[in-house]
Amino acid sequence: EKGGYDHFMLKEIHEQPNAYRNTMLGRIDESGRKVVFPGLNLSDEKIRSINSIHVIACGTAYHAGLVGGAAIERLVRIPVSFDVASEYRYRSPLITPETLVIVVSQSGETADTLAALREAHANGAHVLAITNVVGSSIARDADDVIATLAGPEIAVASTKAYTSQLIAFYLFALYMAQARGTQTEEEVAHIVAAMQALPEQVESMLENSDAIKAYAEQISTHEHLFFIGRGLDYAVAQEGSLKLKEISYIHSEAYAAGELKHGTLALIEEGIPVIALATQESVLEKTVSNIKEVKARGADVMAITHEEHVAGLLKSVDQAFAIPKTLPLLTPALSVVPLQLLAYYASLARGNDVDKPRNLAKSVTVE
Ligand code: M6R
């Protein structure tokens, strides 16, 4: 049942290339220049009337929402807000019929997310669900569903569902951009082509996981560590940190790299591991400054970056791990993979039950 892998989590990490392919299947027309969503109720006219988007989810699905919502904001230029589902109803959100609410849930059964969806509905919003289970409660209640075709996810730690959610979001952002004319056909084709290259890029990373495994063993003896990054790297840092906490029980925190000096820097001491995501070129120099801040306080820094920046970064970090190159917006679909493997191997090194971490359930049906 685990297909030759020791754990479901590792199997599911390795299923990602196909999950990406399946989630794109039938949603890109033959020319490769247009995204299509057969069966979506949302008309182009309705898409043009939307003036705000609320992205709501829990845990890892929320982290996918952070990346996905950023993609929509960048490509479609509509303001997007983000809520963890358990907070949404209680902040009296501004919901109108021009609000598009996007709920994200692997299981489609998360109680908080379902309650948020109902709140949005009661206030007249159009609700789109991105889910992995088409027969789920959330899918049934939503006005529209985009299925992530990741296949069943068994491990409590979500991996292929997260990355499939990213793919679904990227496609939907392009779809909205087409309807609103915010991206040209050329621009859409350019992004689509980069997306189609992702599965093979993930495969190449999975074939070269030894360095991450060794690093995981190195950090497995620590009790505290930090993930830092800016922009989309910060969103991925949050997912990497959750994954690590969930299955290795190592305490970690994800910080926007520029925010450290506003308090958290006080926690940096000799030898503490800091994982710096440094893939977003537009803020790379700033990230490097933040890396130097932690290095100066004795941190042991591992950077995740692109090959072309490894040599430069090695002047300021202790080790660097290179990931394949794609568009900055799509990079989370690659940069999260080493972090999944890191959590997996750290959990393994600590002798934990990787697939069934303590205190947690796969599907959280209580508020
Ligand atoms: O089924 P859902 O996507 O709604 O679940 C949301 C979270 O409970 C889930 O992502 C949780 O954070 C994972 N165990 C993280 O790996």
Short mmCIF file of C-alpha atoms and ligand atoms in Angstrom, two decimals:
data_model
loop_
_atom_site.label_atom_id
_atom_site.label_comp_id
_atom_site.label_asym_id
_atom_site.label_seq_id
_atom_site.Cartn_x
_atom_site.Cartn_y
_atom_site.Cartn_z
CA GLU A 1 0.00 0.00 0.00
CA LYS A 2 2.96 2.31 0.51
CA GLY A 3 4.22 1.44 -2.94
CA GLY A 4 7.65 0.38 -1.72
CA TYR A 5 8.21 3.49 0.42
CA ASP A 6 8.75 3.30 4.17
CA HIS A 7 6.04 5.85 4.88
CA PHE A 8 3.01 7.35 3.19
CA MET A 9 4.57 10.77 3.56
CA LEU A 10 7.61 9.84 1.47
CA LYS A 11 5.38 8.14 -1.09
CA GLU A 12 3.21 11.24 -1.31
CA ILE A 13 6.23 13.53 -1.65
CA HIS A 14 7.29 11.39 -4.59
CA GLU A 15 3.81 11.48 -6.11
CA GLN A 16 4.03 15.24 -6.53
CA PRO A 17 5.22 15.33 -10.14
CA ASN A 18 2.15 13.35 -11.18
CA ALA A 19 -0.11 15.36 -8.90
CA TYR A 20 1.07 18.51 -10.71
CA ARG A 21 0.43 16.92 -14.08
CA ASN A 22 -3.02 15.67 -13.11
CA THR A 23 -4.04 19.02 -11.65
CA MET A 24 -3.08 20.73 -14.93
CA LEU A 25 -4.67 18.06 -17.12
CA GLY A 26 -7.59 19.32 -19.20
CA ARG A 27 -7.17 22.83 -17.82
CA ILE A 28 -4.70 24.13 -20.40
CA ASP A 29 -5.90 24.19 -24.00
CA GLU A 30 -3.88 22.54 -26.77
CA SER A 31 -2.20 25.76 -27.84
CA GLY A 32 -0.75 26.14 -24.35
CA ARG A 33 -1.87 29.77 -24.43
CA LYS A 34 -5.13 29.54 -22.53
CA VAL A 35 -6.40 28.16 -19.25
CA VAL A 36 -9.83 26.53 -19.33
CA PHE A 37 -12.05 25.37 -16.50
CA PRO A 38 -14.85 23.24 -17.92
CA GLY A 39 -17.75 23.14 -15.49
CA LEU A 40 -16.96 26.30 -13.56
CA ASN A 41 -20.13 28.33 -12.85
CA LEU A 42 -18.23 31.56 -12.45
CA SER A 43 -18.90 33.52 -15.67
CA ASP A 44 -16.44 36.00 -17.19
CA GLU A 45 -18.96 38.71 -16.40
CA LYS A 46 -19.06 37.65 -12.76
CA ILE A 47 -15.26 37.54 -12.64
CA ARG A 48 -15.18 41.10 -13.95
CA SER A 49 -17.54 42.24 -11.18
CA ILE A 50 -15.40 40.94 -8.32
CA ASN A 51 -13.72 43.67 -6.29
CA SER A 52 -12.20 41.72 -3.41
CA ILE A 53 -11.06 38.20 -2.66
CA HIS A 54 -10.92 36.46 0.70
CA VAL A 55 -8.72 33.39 0.96
CA ILE A 56 -9.66 31.19 3.92
CA ALA A 57 -8.19 27.89 5.13
CA CYS A 58 -6.36 26.16 7.98
CA GLY A 59 -2.81 24.92 8.41
CA THR A 60 -1.03 23.87 5.29
CA ALA A 61 -4.01 24.76 3.10
CA TYR A 62 -3.76 28.29 4.52
CA HIS A 63 -0.10 28.40 3.55
CA ALA A 64 -1.02 27.37 0.01
CA GLY A 65 -3.59 30.17 0.11
CA LEU A 66 -0.87 32.69 0.98
CA VAL A 67 1.00 31.82 -2.20
CA GLY A 68 -2.12 31.44 -4.32
CA GLY A 69 -3.65 34.71 -3.17
CA ALA A 70 -0.38 36.50 -3.87
CA ALA A 71 -0.42 35.04 -7.40
CA ILE A 72 -3.95 36.37 -7.94
CA GLU A 73 -3.06 39.79 -6.60
CA ARG A 74 -0.01 39.99 -8.85
CA LEU A 75 -1.61 38.69 -12.02
CA VAL A 76 -5.14 40.06 -11.65
CA ARG A 77 -4.63 43.14 -9.47
CA ILE A 78 -7.59 42.55 -7.13
CA PRO A 79 -7.04 43.03 -3.40
CA VAL A 80 -6.77 39.71 -1.57
CA SER A 81 -7.06 39.15 2.17
CA PHE A 82 -6.07 36.03 4.06
CA ASP A 83 -7.65 34.44 7.12
CA VAL A 84 -7.17 31.27 9.04
CA ALA A 85 -10.67 29.84 9.05
CA SER A 86 -11.06 29.77 12.82
CA GLU A 87 -10.67 33.57 12.91
CA TYR A 88 -12.73 34.59 9.89
CA ARG A 89 -16.24 34.74 11.30
CA TYR A 90 -15.23 36.52 14.45
CA ARG A 91 -13.69 39.59 12.85
CA SER A 92 -16.96 40.57 11.05
CA PRO A 93 -15.35 40.50 7.62
CA LEU A 94 -16.65 42.82 4.92
CA ILE A 95 -18.46 40.46 2.58
CA THR A 96 -20.55 41.66 -0.38
CA PRO A 97 -21.90 39.96 -3.53
CA GLU A 98 -18.76 41.32 -5.26
CA THR A 99 -16.55 39.33 -2.90
CA LEU A 100 -15.09 36.08 -4.12
CA VAL A 101 -14.33 33.78 -1.23
CA ILE A 102 -11.82 31.03 -1.92
CA VAL A 103 -11.74 28.25 0.66
CA VAL A 104 -8.90 25.74 0.48
CA SER A 105 -9.11 22.29 2.04
CA GLN A 106 -7.50 19.00 1.23
CA SER A 107 -10.15 16.95 3.03
CA GLY A 108 -13.09 19.23 2.39
CA GLU A 109 -14.29 18.39 5.91
CA THR A 110 -12.44 20.89 8.12
CA ALA A 111 -15.08 22.30 10.48
CA ASP A 112 -13.66 25.82 10.72
CA THR A 113 -13.32 26.13 6.97
CA LEU A 114 -16.86 24.86 6.44
CA ALA A 115 -18.22 27.36 8.97
CA ALA A 116 -16.34 30.21 7.26
CA LEU A 117 -17.77 29.13 3.91
CA ARG A 118 -21.30 29.27 5.38
CA GLU A 119 -20.67 32.72 6.82
CA ALA A 120 -19.50 33.92 3.41
CA HIS A 121 -22.56 32.42 1.74
CA ALA A 122 -24.93 33.97 4.24
CA ASN A 123 -23.53 37.35 3.23
CA GLY A 124 -23.95 36.80 -0.50
CA ALA A 125 -20.40 36.00 -1.58
CA HIS A 126 -19.59 33.58 -4.38
CA VAL A 127 -17.62 30.72 -2.85
CA LEU A 128 -15.00 28.76 -4.73
CA ALA A 129 -13.58 25.68 -3.03
CA ILE A 130 -10.17 24.28 -3.90
CA THR A 131 -10.28 20.76 -2.52
CA ASN A 132 -8.92 17.29 -3.00
CA VAL A 133 -12.20 15.53 -2.20
CA VAL A 134 -14.98 16.34 -4.64
CA GLY A 135 -17.70 14.59 -2.63
CA SER A 136 -16.81 16.44 0.59
CA SER A 137 -19.01 18.77 2.65
CA ILE A 138 -17.05 21.83 1.53
CA ALA A 139 -17.29 20.83 -2.13
CA ARG A 140 -21.04 20.28 -1.78
CA ASP A 141 -21.68 23.64 -0.16
CA ALA A 142 -19.49 25.75 -2.44
CA ASP A 143 -20.77 27.50 -5.58
CA ASP A 144 -17.76 26.30 -7.53
CA VAL A 145 -15.15 23.63 -7.03
CA ILE A 146 -11.67 23.28 -8.41
CA ALA A 147 -10.48 19.77 -7.66
CA THR A 148 -6.83 19.25 -6.91
CA LEU A 149 -6.11 15.92 -8.49
CA ALA A 150 -3.47 14.83 -6.00
CA GLY A 151 -5.07 11.47 -5.24
CA PRO A 152 -5.75 10.31 -1.67
CA GLU A 153 -3.40 11.78 0.93
CA ILE A 154 -2.92 9.47 3.91
CA ALA A 155 -0.02 10.96 5.89
CA VAL A 156 -1.17 13.53 8.43
CA ALA A 157 1.51 15.89 7.15
CA SER A 158 0.18 17.36 3.95
CA THR A 159 2.58 17.46 1.01
CA LYS A 160 1.14 16.69 -2.41
CA ALA A 161 -2.15 18.37 -1.48
CA TYR A 162 -0.29 21.61 -0.75
CA THR A 163 1.62 21.64 -4.02
CA SER A 164 -1.50 20.68 -6.00
CA GLN A 165 -3.31 23.56 -4.34
CA LEU A 166 -0.55 25.86 -5.59
CA ILE A 167 -1.04 24.55 -9.13
CA ALA A 168 -4.82 25.02 -8.87
CA PHE A 169 -4.31 28.59 -7.67
CA TYR A 170 -1.85 29.45 -10.43
CA LEU A 171 -4.29 28.15 -13.03
CA PHE A 172 -7.20 30.02 -11.50
CA ALA A 173 -5.18 33.25 -11.29
CA LEU A 174 -4.44 32.93 -15.02
CA TYR A 175 -8.09 32.18 -15.73
CA MET A 176 -9.18 35.33 -13.92
CA ALA A 177 -6.45 37.33 -15.66
CA GLN A 178 -7.79 36.18 -19.04
CA ALA A 179 -11.33 37.23 -18.16
CA ARG A 180 -10.22 40.62 -16.90
CA GLY A 181 -7.58 41.20 -19.56
CA THR A 182 -4.81 41.82 -17.05
CA GLN A 183 -2.32 39.47 -18.75
CA THR A 184 -1.71 39.15 -22.48
CA GLU A 185 -1.95 35.82 -24.27
CA GLU A 186 1.85 35.86 -24.50
CA GLU A 187 2.20 36.33 -20.78
CA VAL A 188 -0.25 33.52 -20.06
CA ALA A 189 1.62 31.22 -22.47
CA HIS A 190 4.91 32.07 -20.79
CA ILE A 191 3.64 31.15 -17.33
CA VAL A 192 1.87 28.03 -18.59
CA ALA A 193 5.08 26.79 -20.23
CA ALA A 194 6.96 27.29 -16.97
CA MET A 195 4.25 25.41 -15.09
CA GLN A 196 4.46 22.50 -17.50
CA ALA A 197 8.17 22.18 -16.73
CA LEU A 198 7.60 21.93 -12.95
CA PRO A 199 6.94 18.16 -12.70
CA GLU A 200 10.33 17.27 -14.20
CA GLN A 201 12.04 19.85 -12.03
CA VAL A 202 10.50 18.25 -8.94
CA GLU A 203 11.65 14.84 -10.17
CA SER A 204 15.22 16.11 -10.46
CA MET A 205 15.09 17.38 -6.86
CA LEU A 206 13.71 14.09 -5.58
CA GLU A 207 16.58 12.24 -7.23
CA ASN A 208 19.10 14.39 -5.35
CA SER A 209 17.90 14.38 -1.77
CA ASP A 210 21.09 13.18 -0.04
CA ALA A 211 22.26 16.64 0.98
CA ILE A 212 18.89 17.43 2.57
CA LYS A 213 18.88 14.10 4.36
CA ALA A 214 22.32 14.83 5.81
CA TYR A 215 21.23 18.31 6.86
CA ALA A 216 18.07 16.89 8.48
CA GLU A 217 20.22 14.58 10.57
CA GLN A 218 22.34 17.55 11.58
CA ILE A 219 19.37 19.63 12.79
CA SER A 220 17.58 16.70 14.40
CA THR A 221 19.58 17.15 17.61
CA HIS A 222 18.44 20.76 18.03
CA GLU A 223 15.36 21.93 19.92
CA HIS A 224 14.87 25.32 18.25
CA LEU A 225 15.41 26.73 14.82
CA PHE A 226 14.25 29.45 12.47
CA PHE A 227 13.08 29.75 8.91
CA ILE A 228 13.44 33.15 7.28
CA GLY A 229 12.50 34.58 3.90
CA ARG A 230 10.89 37.52 2.16
CA GLY A 231 7.80 37.64 -0.04
CA LEU A 232 6.85 34.24 -1.38
CA ASP A 233 9.89 32.80 0.39
CA TYR A 234 8.27 33.86 3.65
CA ALA A 235 5.06 32.03 2.72
CA VAL A 236 7.07 28.88 1.99
CA ALA A 237 9.07 29.37 5.20
CA GLN A 238 5.79 29.19 7.13
CA GLU A 239 4.89 25.91 5.49
CA GLY A 240 8.38 24.49 6.06
CA SER A 241 8.19 25.44 9.72
CA LEU A 242 4.75 23.88 10.23
CA LYS A 243 5.86 20.67 8.54
CA LEU A 244 8.93 20.40 10.72
CA LYS A 245 7.05 21.09 13.98
CA GLU A 246 4.26 18.72 13.11
CA ILE A 247 6.33 15.61 12.59
CA SER A 248 9.77 16.20 14.14
CA TYR A 249 8.50 18.08 17.24
CA ILE A 250 11.41 20.48 16.89
CA HIS A 251 10.32 23.97 17.79
CA SER A 252 10.69 26.30 14.85
CA GLU A 253 9.44 29.67 13.82
CA ALA A 254 9.10 31.25 10.43
CA TYR A 255 9.92 34.92 10.21
CA ALA A 256 9.74 37.52 7.50
CA ALA A 257 13.48 38.06 7.20
CA GLY A 258 13.23 41.81 7.67
CA GLU A 259 11.19 41.47 10.85
CA LEU A 260 13.80 39.61 12.92
CA LYS A 261 15.48 42.74 14.17
CA HIS A 262 12.21 43.85 15.76
CA GLY A 263 12.53 41.34 18.55
CA THR A 264 13.31 37.83 17.44
CA LEU A 265 16.99 38.50 16.86
CA ALA A 266 17.30 38.30 20.66
CA LEU A 267 16.78 34.54 20.35
CA ILE A 268 19.64 34.00 17.93
CA GLU A 269 22.59 32.48 19.71
CA GLU A 270 25.70 30.50 18.84
CA GLY A 271 24.96 27.46 16.71
CA ILE A 272 21.21 27.87 16.26
CA PRO A 273 20.16 26.61 12.83
CA VAL A 274 18.55 29.18 10.53
CA ILE A 275 17.12 28.06 7.21
CA ALA A 276 17.07 31.00 4.82
CA LEU A 277 14.91 30.85 1.73
CA ALA A 278 16.61 33.05 -0.81
CA THR A 279 14.96 32.40 -4.15
CA GLN A 280 13.15 35.66 -4.83
CA GLU A 281 15.60 37.73 -6.87
CA SER A 282 13.79 41.03 -6.38
CA VAL A 283 14.51 40.92 -2.64
CA LEU A 284 17.67 38.81 -2.64
CA GLU A 285 20.01 41.58 -1.58
CA LYS A 286 17.75 42.47 1.34
CA THR A 287 17.53 38.83 2.37
CA VAL A 288 21.31 38.59 2.32
CA SER A 289 21.48 41.57 4.71
CA ASN A 290 19.13 39.72 7.06
CA ILE A 291 21.22 36.56 6.77
CA LYS A 292 24.25 38.60 7.82
CA GLU A 293 22.33 39.82 10.88
CA VAL A 294 21.82 36.26 12.14
CA LYS A 295 25.29 35.12 11.09
CA ALA A 296 26.82 37.92 13.15
CA ARG A 297 25.00 36.49 16.19
CA GLY A 298 26.43 33.03 15.64
CA ALA A 299 23.63 31.30 13.71
CA ASP A 300 24.41 28.32 11.52
CA VAL A 301 22.75 29.25 8.22
CA MET A 302 21.58 26.96 5.44
CA ALA A 303 20.28 28.74 2.34
CA ILE A 304 17.87 27.44 -0.25
CA THR A 305 18.50 29.27 -3.48
CA HIS A 306 19.21 28.91 -7.20
CA GLU A 307 22.49 27.52 -8.54
CA GLU A 308 23.61 30.92 -9.84
CA HIS A 309 23.46 32.42 -6.33
CA VAL A 310 25.18 29.58 -4.47
CA ALA A 311 28.72 30.90 -4.83
CA GLY A 312 27.72 34.43 -3.80
CA LEU A 313 25.66 33.26 -0.85
CA LEU A 314 28.37 30.96 0.43
CA LYS A 315 30.22 34.11 1.49
CA SER A 316 27.50 34.66 4.10
CA VAL A 317 26.05 31.21 4.84
CA ASP A 318 27.40 27.87 6.05
CA GLN A 319 25.74 25.71 3.43
CA ALA A 320 23.55 26.25 0.40
CA PHE A 321 21.13 23.96 -1.36
CA ALA A 322 20.28 24.73 -4.98
CA ILE A 323 16.82 24.25 -6.46
CA PRO A 324 15.94 24.38 -10.18
CA LYS A 325 15.05 27.70 -11.76
CA THR A 326 11.50 28.71 -12.62
CA LEU A 327 9.56 31.99 -12.60
CA PRO A 328 9.68 33.71 -9.19
CA LEU A 329 5.91 33.35 -8.82
CA LEU A 330 6.10 29.58 -9.35
CA THR A 331 9.16 28.98 -7.18
CA PRO A 332 7.15 27.89 -4.10
CA ALA A 333 6.10 24.79 -6.07
CA LEU A 334 9.79 23.82 -6.06
CA SER A 335 11.27 25.37 -2.93
CA VAL A 336 8.83 23.61 -0.60
CA VAL A 337 10.04 20.17 -1.70
CA PRO A 338 13.41 20.25 0.14
CA LEU A 339 11.54 21.48 3.23
CA GLN A 340 9.14 18.54 3.07
CA LEU A 341 12.10 16.18 2.82
CA LEU A 342 13.83 17.99 5.66
CA ALA A 343 10.83 17.49 7.96
CA TYR A 344 10.54 13.87 6.89
CA TYR A 345 14.18 12.97 7.52
CA ALA A 346 14.34 14.97 10.77
CA SER A 347 11.28 13.11 12.04
CA LEU A 348 12.84 9.82 11.00
CA ALA A 349 16.15 10.66 12.69
CA ARG A 350 14.27 11.36 15.92
CA GLY A 351 12.46 8.04 15.73
CA ASN A 352 8.99 9.57 15.50
CA ASP A 353 5.90 8.12 13.93
CA VAL A 354 6.20 10.08 10.69
CA ASP A 355 2.75 9.38 9.26
CA LYS A 356 0.84 9.70 12.53
CA PRO A 357 2.35 12.47 14.64
CA ARG A 358 1.22 12.78 18.23
CA ASN A 359 -1.90 14.80 19.08
CA LEU A 360 -2.96 15.29 15.47
CA ALA A 361 -5.67 13.97 13.16
CA LYS A 362 -5.73 13.97 9.38
CA SER A 363 -9.08 15.67 9.23
CA VAL A 364 -10.13 18.19 11.89
CA THR A 365 -13.90 18.14 12.21
CA VAL A 366 -14.20 20.10 15.44
CA GLU A 367 -14.07 23.87 15.84
O1 M6R B 1 -8.12 19.09 5.08
P1 M6R B 1 -7.65 20.49 5.22
O2 M6R B 1 -6.79 20.93 4.10
O3 M6R B 1 -8.79 21.48 5.43
O4 M6R B 1 -6.78 20.52 6.53
C1 M6R B 1 -6.25 21.71 7.03
C2 M6R B 1 -5.18 21.45 8.06
O5 M6R B 1 -5.71 20.76 9.15
C3 M6R B 1 -4.00 20.65 7.49
O6 M6R B 1 -3.46 21.27 6.37
C4 M6R B 1 -2.90 20.47 8.54
O7 M6R B 1 -2.31 21.71 8.82
C5 M6R B 1 -1.87 19.46 8.03
N1 M6R B 1 -1.76 18.37 8.94
C6 M6R B 1 -0.50 20.05 7.83
O8 M6R B 1 0.41 19.13 7.34
#
